[in-house]
XYZ file of C-alpha atoms in Angstrom:
628
model
C 126.003 120.442 103.148
C 126.881 116.727 103.436
C 126.029 115.034 106.717
C 129.656 114.015 107.143
C 130.640 117.669 107.734
C 128.905 117.707 111.104
C 129.858 115.968 114.296
C 127.053 114.728 116.491
C 127.383 115.579 120.176
C 127.212 112.305 122.110
C 124.590 112.068 124.823
C 125.598 111.974 128.453
C 124.745 108.981 130.576
C 121.230 110.365 131.029
C 120.714 109.742 127.321
C 119.091 113.107 126.518
C 120.977 116.234 127.520
C 123.681 115.976 124.865
C 121.142 115.424 122.127
C 118.827 118.238 123.104
C 121.762 120.635 122.805
C 121.681 120.163 119.012
C 119.505 123.096 118.097
C 120.082 124.037 114.472
C 118.185 122.397 111.645
C 121.392 121.564 109.780
C 122.674 119.587 112.729
C 119.288 117.963 113.259
C 119.425 116.747 109.684
C 123.004 115.537 109.894
C 122.704 113.702 113.169
C 119.069 112.694 112.802
C 118.989 109.460 114.799
C 120.027 108.296 118.243
C 123.434 109.252 119.475
C 126.464 107.002 119.853
C 126.631 104.757 122.855
C 125.213 101.584 124.235
C 121.795 100.327 123.074
C 118.823 101.418 125.158
C 115.822 99.391 126.275
C 112.286 99.974 125.095
C 109.658 101.458 127.360
C 106.648 100.424 125.259
C 103.269 100.005 126.917
C 101.851 96.484 126.644
C 100.710 95.619 123.140
C 102.692 98.334 121.351
C 105.370 98.011 118.675
C 108.524 96.181 119.678
C 111.484 95.891 117.303
C 111.941 92.359 115.879
C 115.729 92.505 116.324
C 117.831 93.980 119.119
C 119.528 97.349 118.588
C 123.230 97.380 117.871
C 124.083 101.023 118.427
C 124.333 104.009 116.108
C 127.218 104.679 113.733
C 127.176 107.913 111.756
C 127.560 107.316 108.006
C 128.412 109.623 105.134
C 126.521 109.597 101.863
C 128.170 107.544 99.108
C 128.574 108.674 95.481
C 129.464 106.708 92.359
C 129.266 107.254 88.618
C 128.369 103.833 87.197
C 125.965 102.252 89.671
C 124.977 102.037 93.344
C 124.355 99.272 95.886
C 123.010 99.799 99.413
C 122.413 96.873 101.734
C 122.657 95.521 105.256
C 126.246 94.249 105.438
C 129.487 95.475 103.818
C 130.463 91.959 102.688
C 127.148 91.595 100.885
C 127.454 95.077 99.367
C 130.915 94.190 98.088
C 129.515 91.090 96.386
C 126.845 93.159 94.662
C 129.304 95.836 93.526
C 131.661 93.180 92.127
C 128.863 91.522 90.156
C 127.950 94.889 88.624
C 131.609 95.491 87.757
C 131.599 92.165 85.876
C 128.726 93.388 83.696
C 125.918 91.954 85.765
C 122.469 93.492 85.943
C 120.740 94.869 89.014
C 118.936 91.538 89.500
C 122.237 89.642 89.188
C 123.710 91.814 91.924
C 120.636 91.347 94.106
C 120.909 87.559 93.899
C 124.615 87.513 94.786
C 124.030 89.977 97.589
C 121.104 88.030 99.064
C 123.126 84.795 99.105
C 125.839 86.538 101.134
C 123.247 88.047 103.507
C 122.041 84.485 104.123
C 125.478 83.826 105.611
C 126.429 87.098 107.342
C 122.974 88.196 108.536
C 121.203 84.860 109.178
C 118.914 86.354 111.807
C 117.193 88.452 109.159
C 116.766 86.694 105.825
C 117.869 83.795 103.677
C 116.928 81.000 101.288
C 114.704 79.493 103.976
C 112.413 82.527 103.724
C 110.707 84.786 101.219
C 110.984 88.175 99.550
C 109.300 90.877 97.530
C 111.097 92.532 94.614
C 110.226 95.652 92.670
C 112.201 95.590 89.425
C 112.441 98.484 86.989
C 113.393 97.331 83.497
C 114.845 100.469 81.923
C 114.971 99.053 78.389
C 111.333 98.015 78.420
C 110.352 101.016 80.582
C 108.378 98.636 82.777
C 108.048 98.162 86.519
C 107.359 94.627 87.785
C 106.430 93.319 91.233
C 107.810 89.844 91.994
C 106.107 88.044 94.880
C 108.275 85.374 96.508
C 106.267 85.323 99.738
C 105.988 82.057 101.651
C 102.745 80.065 101.489
C 100.844 78.085 104.115
C 101.071 74.300 103.785
C 98.306 72.525 101.884
C 97.143 70.932 105.118
C 97.040 74.206 107.094
C 93.709 75.206 108.619
C 92.368 78.386 110.277
C 92.948 76.856 113.739
C 96.676 76.323 113.092
C 97.663 78.549 116.018
C 94.845 77.628 118.378
C 95.877 75.845 121.556
C 94.166 72.901 123.224
C 92.291 75.408 125.403
C 90.716 76.962 122.326
C 92.699 80.182 122.694
C 95.391 81.573 120.361
C 98.915 80.409 121.176
C 101.491 82.822 122.573
C 103.820 84.236 119.951
C 106.998 82.347 120.870
C 105.026 79.165 121.527
C 103.958 79.345 117.899
C 107.306 80.491 116.484
C 109.944 78.111 117.833
C 109.735 74.779 116.041
C 108.138 73.444 112.895
C 104.570 74.733 113.236
C 105.361 78.242 112.005
C 107.315 77.255 108.879
C 105.818 78.265 105.541
C 106.960 77.150 102.103
C 110.070 79.242 101.282
C 109.733 81.365 98.164
C 112.835 83.472 97.667
C 114.871 81.103 95.464
C 112.040 80.241 93.080
C 111.216 83.927 92.685
C 114.832 85.029 92.184
C 115.364 82.321 89.576
C 112.387 83.623 87.589
C 113.602 87.216 87.861
C 117.054 86.135 86.701
C 115.647 84.346 83.655
C 113.867 87.545 82.656
C 116.460 90.166 83.606
C 119.807 88.513 84.359
C 122.962 88.953 82.298
C 125.555 86.794 84.069
C 125.197 82.994 84.455
C 123.071 81.886 87.441
C 125.942 79.766 88.744
C 128.348 82.717 88.914
C 126.054 84.617 91.269
C 126.566 82.085 94.082
C 130.360 82.180 94.113
C 130.815 85.089 96.565
C 128.641 83.406 99.202
C 130.199 79.988 98.573
C 133.719 81.362 99.021
C 132.787 83.168 102.243
C 131.040 80.053 103.555
C 134.067 77.863 102.934
C 136.828 80.313 103.883
C 134.996 81.943 106.779
C 134.022 85.481 107.712
C 134.261 87.584 110.851
C 131.028 87.673 112.853
C 129.775 91.257 112.993
C 128.823 93.098 116.150
C 125.163 93.090 115.137
C 125.110 89.365 114.435
C 126.772 88.614 117.771
C 124.280 90.796 119.663
C 121.387 89.121 117.865
C 122.725 85.687 118.808
C 123.135 86.785 122.419
C 119.527 87.956 122.638
C 118.242 84.657 121.235
C 120.856 82.390 122.900
C 118.486 80.620 125.297
C 116.002 79.900 122.505
C 118.754 78.746 120.152
C 120.122 76.396 122.803
C 116.648 75.009 123.524
C 116.214 74.028 119.863
C 119.424 71.993 119.892
C 121.598 71.017 116.978
C 122.837 72.020 114.513
C 121.983 75.643 115.350
C 123.299 75.517 118.909
C 126.874 74.621 118.012
C 126.877 76.899 114.966
C 125.836 80.072 116.805
C 126.901 79.378 120.411
C 130.054 78.577 122.332
C 130.253 75.377 124.359
C 129.062 77.259 127.464
C 125.920 78.477 125.688
C 127.072 82.061 125.170
C 126.987 83.836 121.826
C 130.015 83.622 119.592
C 131.798 86.944 119.850
C 132.093 89.648 117.231
C 135.259 89.103 115.238
C 135.160 85.317 115.577
C 135.705 83.550 112.279
C 132.699 81.476 111.272
C 132.607 78.918 108.466
C 129.536 77.196 107.034
C 130.547 74.313 104.748
C 127.009 72.920 104.812
C 125.633 76.143 103.359
C 128.400 76.139 100.757
C 127.298 72.666 99.664
C 123.660 73.768 99.511
C 124.523 76.823 97.442
C 126.678 74.740 95.094
C 123.742 72.416 94.517
C 121.395 75.312 93.751
C 124.008 77.017 91.575
C 124.372 73.870 89.482
C 120.785 72.617 89.481
C 118.725 75.779 89.790
C 115.900 76.248 92.260
C 114.718 72.670 91.591
C 117.703 71.471 93.627
C 116.133 73.212 96.625
C 112.458 72.436 96.044
C 112.960 68.773 95.112
C 115.300 65.984 96.154
C 117.465 65.666 99.257
C 117.329 69.312 100.381
C 113.530 69.328 100.218
C 113.333 66.030 102.109
C 115.581 67.373 104.854
C 113.482 70.547 105.169
C 110.251 68.578 105.503
C 111.785 66.141 107.977
C 113.042 68.994 110.146
C 109.602 70.611 110.207
C 107.407 67.552 110.654
C 109.641 65.698 113.120
C 110.111 68.519 115.601
C 109.857 66.870 119.042
C 107.460 69.362 120.633
C 106.089 71.687 117.947
C 105.827 69.845 114.606
C 104.597 71.575 111.477
C 102.640 70.585 108.396
C 104.978 71.384 105.508
C 105.110 68.624 102.859
C 107.180 67.699 99.820
C 104.186 68.615 97.656
C 104.171 72.108 99.196
C 107.805 72.612 98.179
C 107.605 71.126 94.702
C 104.376 72.993 93.990
C 105.484 76.441 95.131
C 104.885 79.189 92.555
C 106.075 82.780 92.525
C 103.751 85.560 91.377
C 104.300 88.567 89.129
C 101.864 91.220 90.308
C 100.924 94.728 89.229
C 102.748 97.372 91.304
C 100.764 100.073 93.076
C 101.644 103.680 92.241
C 100.409 107.129 93.240
C 101.581 110.666 92.504
C 102.914 112.613 95.488
C 103.468 116.378 95.462
C 102.774 116.509 91.686
C 106.348 115.698 90.625
C 106.855 112.250 92.137
C 105.328 108.896 91.230
C 105.829 106.570 94.177
C 105.438 102.831 93.537
C 105.275 99.902 95.950
C 104.301 96.264 96.379
C 100.631 95.293 96.198
C 98.931 92.784 98.493
C 99.692 90.402 100.119
C 102.123 93.045 101.337
C 100.469 95.905 103.173
C 103.627 97.976 102.826
C 102.993 99.608 99.474
C 99.324 100.272 100.206
C 99.936 101.801 103.630
C 102.869 103.975 102.501
C 100.801 105.321 99.600
C 97.785 105.884 101.853
C 99.901 107.862 104.320
C 101.435 110.000 101.584
C 98.033 110.569 100.031
C 96.569 111.872 103.275
C 99.596 114.087 103.909
C 99.060 115.883 100.576
C 96.718 118.151 102.548
C 99.494 119.384 104.842
C 102.364 121.762 104.068
C 105.103 119.626 105.574
C 107.791 121.814 104.031
C 106.602 124.707 106.168
C 106.225 122.488 109.247
C 109.864 121.306 108.853
C 111.220 117.967 110.113
C 111.608 117.091 113.791
C 108.848 119.394 115.015
C 105.794 118.785 117.162
C 103.360 119.591 114.351
C 105.086 117.210 111.952
C 105.204 114.321 114.427
C 101.536 114.871 115.255
C 100.246 115.182 111.667
C 102.237 112.267 110.259
C 101.343 110.001 113.197
C 97.654 110.761 112.701
C 97.937 109.789 109.031
C 99.642 106.552 110.057
C 96.762 105.750 112.405
C 94.189 105.975 109.652
C 96.304 103.973 107.207
C 97.075 101.212 109.714
C 93.398 100.930 110.631
C 92.563 100.217 106.985
C 95.524 97.855 106.723
C 94.348 95.760 109.678
C 90.855 95.329 108.268
C 91.332 94.890 104.550
C 94.801 93.704 103.497
C 95.560 90.025 102.943
C 96.395 87.650 100.100
C 94.306 88.882 97.132
C 94.168 85.361 95.713
C 91.995 84.384 98.699
C 90.113 87.521 99.747
C 88.880 90.645 98.019
C 91.308 93.478 98.785
C 90.097 96.943 97.669
C 93.594 98.049 96.680
C 92.572 100.715 94.155
C 90.003 102.082 96.593
C 92.462 102.255 99.467
C 94.767 104.561 97.507
C 91.991 106.463 95.728
C 92.723 110.207 95.936
C 89.150 111.209 96.797
C 88.934 108.565 99.530
C 92.225 109.713 101.044
C 91.152 113.355 100.978
C 88.096 112.369 103.014
C 90.226 110.362 105.445
C 92.657 113.289 105.818
C 89.802 115.520 106.990
C 89.667 113.366 110.137
C 93.087 114.729 111.137
C 92.950 117.658 113.545
C 96.097 119.583 114.362
C 94.756 120.344 117.840
C 93.941 116.850 119.107
C 94.739 113.238 118.334
C 91.981 110.937 117.175
C 93.204 108.302 119.631
C 92.332 104.801 118.502
C 91.501 105.025 114.775
C 88.595 103.474 112.917
C 88.905 101.935 109.460
C 87.184 103.704 106.592
C 85.055 102.329 103.772
C 87.073 102.667 100.579
C 85.569 102.135 97.133
C 85.386 98.459 96.186
C 84.834 96.942 99.635
C 83.058 93.602 99.500
C 81.637 91.902 102.586
C 82.211 92.374 106.291
C 85.782 92.090 107.589
C 87.054 91.150 111.049
C 89.802 92.894 113.015
C 93.187 91.195 112.623
C 95.426 90.127 115.517
C 98.631 89.122 113.711
C 101.765 90.027 115.745
C 103.604 91.463 112.659
C 107.158 91.180 113.991
C 109.142 90.067 110.943
C 112.919 90.104 110.957
C 113.923 91.377 107.552
C 116.617 92.855 105.334
C 116.454 95.356 102.503
C 118.676 96.099 99.520
C 118.537 98.854 96.897
C 120.437 98.637 93.603
C 120.694 100.740 90.441
C 122.902 99.360 87.651
C 124.790 101.206 84.884
C 121.949 100.669 82.405
C 119.443 102.347 84.722
C 117.701 99.158 85.836
C 116.765 99.119 89.510
C 115.914 96.635 92.254
C 114.179 97.334 95.544
C 114.096 94.051 97.443
C 112.961 93.241 100.967
C 113.495 89.697 102.207
C 112.621 88.007 105.468
C 112.547 84.898 107.631
C 110.122 86.694 110.035
C 111.240 86.688 113.692
C 114.945 86.956 114.561
C 116.503 83.624 113.416
C 113.107 82.584 112.045
C 111.748 79.351 113.472
C 115.257 78.491 114.805
C 115.182 75.330 112.663
C 118.480 74.950 110.806
C 118.806 72.686 107.757
C 121.900 72.230 105.578
C 123.445 75.466 106.810
C 120.417 77.790 106.587
C 117.511 78.743 108.837
C 113.840 78.147 108.097
C 111.294 80.928 108.370
C 108.406 81.321 110.812
C 106.333 83.385 108.376
C 103.073 81.620 109.190
C 102.913 83.694 112.375
C 102.275 86.699 110.123
C 98.748 85.322 109.784
C 96.069 86.255 112.278
C 96.120 83.740 115.114
C 92.301 83.757 115.076
C 90.046 83.059 112.112
C 87.315 85.419 113.310
C 87.230 88.505 115.490
C 85.263 89.030 118.708
C 82.142 89.837 116.677
C 82.440 86.621 114.710
C 83.450 88.329 111.456
C 86.000 86.483 109.291
C 89.476 88.007 109.418
C 90.941 88.656 105.957
C 94.430 87.563 107.066
C 93.323 84.260 108.626
C 95.244 81.039 107.936
C 94.195 79.144 104.812
C 95.933 76.357 102.891
C 98.236 77.732 100.206
C 97.671 81.330 101.299
C 100.381 83.969 101.654
C 100.433 85.818 104.997
C 100.094 89.573 105.002
C 103.401 91.412 105.171
C 104.595 94.907 106.052
C 107.535 94.826 103.631
C 107.588 97.988 101.529
C 110.192 97.969 98.749
C 109.674 101.293 96.975
C 110.790 102.902 93.709
C 110.255 106.592 92.925
C 109.889 108.057 89.423
C 109.502 111.478 87.850
C 105.741 111.724 87.423
C 106.054 113.736 84.208
C 108.873 111.974 82.373
C 108.874 108.489 83.929
C 112.588 108.747 84.728
C 113.877 106.674 87.652
C 114.602 108.891 90.659
C 115.252 106.610 93.632
C 114.965 103.285 95.415
C 114.267 102.891 99.146
C 113.088 100.351 101.736
C 113.775 98.929 105.178
C 113.434 95.971 107.521
C 111.712 96.442 110.857
C 108.390 94.624 111.158
C 105.206 96.633 111.094
C 107.239 99.851 111.436
C 108.773 99.295 107.972
C 105.926 101.425 106.659
C 106.904 104.327 108.911
C 110.608 104.076 108.132
C 110.031 104.088 104.380
C 107.500 106.915 104.521
C 109.792 109.022 106.702
C 112.596 108.757 104.164
C 110.330 109.743 101.276
C 109.120 112.779 103.223
C 112.722 113.722 103.977
C 113.795 113.623 100.349
C 110.644 115.134 98.816
C 109.224 117.583 101.363
C 112.406 118.651 103.130
C 114.939 118.517 100.309
C 117.329 116.155 102.106
C 119.803 113.857 100.412
C 119.203 110.141 100.762
C 121.536 109.708 103.738
C 120.067 112.663 105.608
C 116.548 111.362 105.022
C 117.521 107.930 106.355
C 119.123 109.563 109.413
C 115.927 111.370 110.423
C 114.471 110.229 113.769
C 111.878 107.479 113.595
C 108.401 107.899 115.015
C 104.881 106.764 114.356
C 101.594 105.236 115.413
C 99.465 102.256 114.458
C 95.970 101.140 115.441
C 95.926 102.618 118.929
C 96.328 105.868 120.855
C 100.084 105.466 121.404
C 102.592 107.555 119.455
C 106.102 106.131 119.569
C 109.189 108.316 119.235
C 112.735 107.072 118.847
C 114.311 106.907 122.284
C 117.334 109.176 122.649
C 116.748 110.862 119.285
C 116.432 114.525 118.420
C 112.649 114.393 118.794
C 112.836 112.680 122.176
C 112.584 115.997 124.005
C 110.323 117.335 126.736
C 108.915 119.894 124.291
C 107.725 117.251 121.833
C 106.702 114.638 124.408
C 104.711 117.149 126.465
C 103.271 118.736 123.331
C 102.004 115.382 122.107
C 100.512 114.601 125.507
C 98.745 117.960 125.500
C 97.103 116.920 122.244
C 95.931 113.651 123.799
C 98.653 111.264 122.656
C 99.956 108.448 124.816
C 103.714 108.733 124.256
C 106.149 105.813 124.195
C 109.918 106.124 123.913
C 110.897 103.249 121.641
C 114.037 101.701 120.219
C 113.429 101.751 116.465
C 115.944 99.458 114.739
C 115.275 100.545 111.175
C 117.576 99.362 108.409
C 116.889 101.768 105.570
C 118.966 101.421 102.419
C 118.473 103.757 99.496
C 119.931 104.765 96.145
C 118.983 107.774 94.021
C 119.859 109.234 90.639
C 122.103 112.161 91.539
C 123.329 113.313 88.144
C 122.147 115.210 85.073
C 119.789 113.868 82.417
C 120.616 114.050 78.709
C 118.670 117.303 78.506
C 120.858 118.873 81.183
C 118.300 118.755 84.002
C 119.156 117.239 87.385
C 117.295 114.356 88.924
C 114.481 115.389 91.235
C 116.293 113.858 94.214
C 119.758 115.061 93.177
C 121.258 117.200 95.931
C 124.888 117.336 94.736
C 124.897 116.449 91.012
C 128.598 117.064 90.573
C 129.575 114.417 93.119
C 128.468 111.392 91.079
C 125.661 110.063 88.928
C 124.283 108.025 91.836
C 124.068 108.552 95.578
C 123.473 105.908 98.235
C 122.693 105.854 101.933
C 122.664 103.245 104.697
C 120.948 103.331 108.064
C 123.268 104.317 110.952
C 121.188 102.102 113.240
C 122.541 98.954 111.556
C 125.797 97.835 109.957
C 124.979 98.329 106.271
C 126.759 100.438 103.695
C 126.339 101.994 100.265
C 128.891 101.699 97.480
C 129.132 101.791 93.698
C 131.650 101.476 90.896
C 133.489 104.753 90.150
């Protein structure tokens, strides 16, 4: 039954009693996240996961169906741009480019041309999956002590972020241009028009954007112009939701790139202004140079894929992203458990899945970094035999507490324990076009509003803080994710595409923003669709929970699993429990129709409703839509 049939019971002011009254599984599925109402504060212990962007409430969303194509992304204006490009005959990559340019304007806290991205692209005609790496790179003059203070200790996170020091070479435009040359159908220039028109004519600031500005207002003001007057009122407060905002400087930048290609960004006046902004920061200058910009190169890498539950081939990004590896590791370890019988939103499920996360994150912290600089045992980390051995460490009676990394096949040399904060602010989009091509794209400028350095209408990233702040660990071992010139920092972004393992048919596209918890959000949705038979919207709605490289298990505050039964049950098994605000932003699209042979797609839950189904996270302001 579609989620829209049910009505979630809003919580009372205590935040729990209304939610715990939802007892049936069908209602749990339909209302799976936090209830309506004002955002709640985190109660994380020191050092545990904190969301990179503030929460903006919970809005129940119905699944979307369409017959020709499907677009799911973080803002309705951006989704509309993508849908319109598809209606004009554009490909999935064309729609992704148009959509990302609009997100740069309407969701500037999360992503933009001053940052980077990873794209999984399925070329239906060639029956080939490609992984495009548009991750930022460290400047050529960067050194392992980049984030070491004068006292010899690592800088504090915000001390490193705000200013020029944290800015890496942006990669998203160069990568998207290459993807367009290979897979685009409409002219490059046409893909910038929706964002240019919105920049010049103005758009209404969304509630989420206004809340994000309010949270960062003091930091924005401290960095001065032009960001201060663009985002803030004269009294220093955030511009309100509904206010009309124009960005003629961004329109001019986009016109230049539309006419001159990515070279207009990486060379000439725009590049000079970027470098000047970074290097001339009054208190925290960076090392980015014109040579770094002109010399930036995208990468086309080999995707990582594993079979899950026999029928499904799940594919993700390889290193330098840890997202694909860690999602596949988690799924591989969970093969041992009958999650269908456990059911969603139960104590056993939260325990077993969190234990698998622990083991996967422990490996992630030790081994994953830029494979062009360090040896990353990617095949070994997702090796089925290795994961079966790791899964045997999971006891259903007691948590393992703080996990220890394993020794996968292919390990070379000793590795040090990483200390990167991993708090990227990101955005995700999922697109399937009428020809069956698909894009799963996650883009980022790292922390909310990036480095807070605004140039020609867009914000610059602070992606260099995704590196470890120390070059070696306490034992003196070199950390794989240490800063090195030209290196790409490790990421948690996990754009994912799912195929039929037997036929190779495209089944679905999924991904999320959310820092290091991206891995948990994406995995949760896959479990929902595969193990529990949920449609894409229901799977996205499911409560968020998880664990990383410590003894703490975080559950989504105010959600259907935030109950005394589950909290006390976890504690009885040795977990330290944290009630956390998880601001996931999952966006997914699945094939929902019938194949030529009359069989339904593996993820089809209502084949008569439309060939494609899409879902958007109720915890953010995104939407899903396609052409009828």
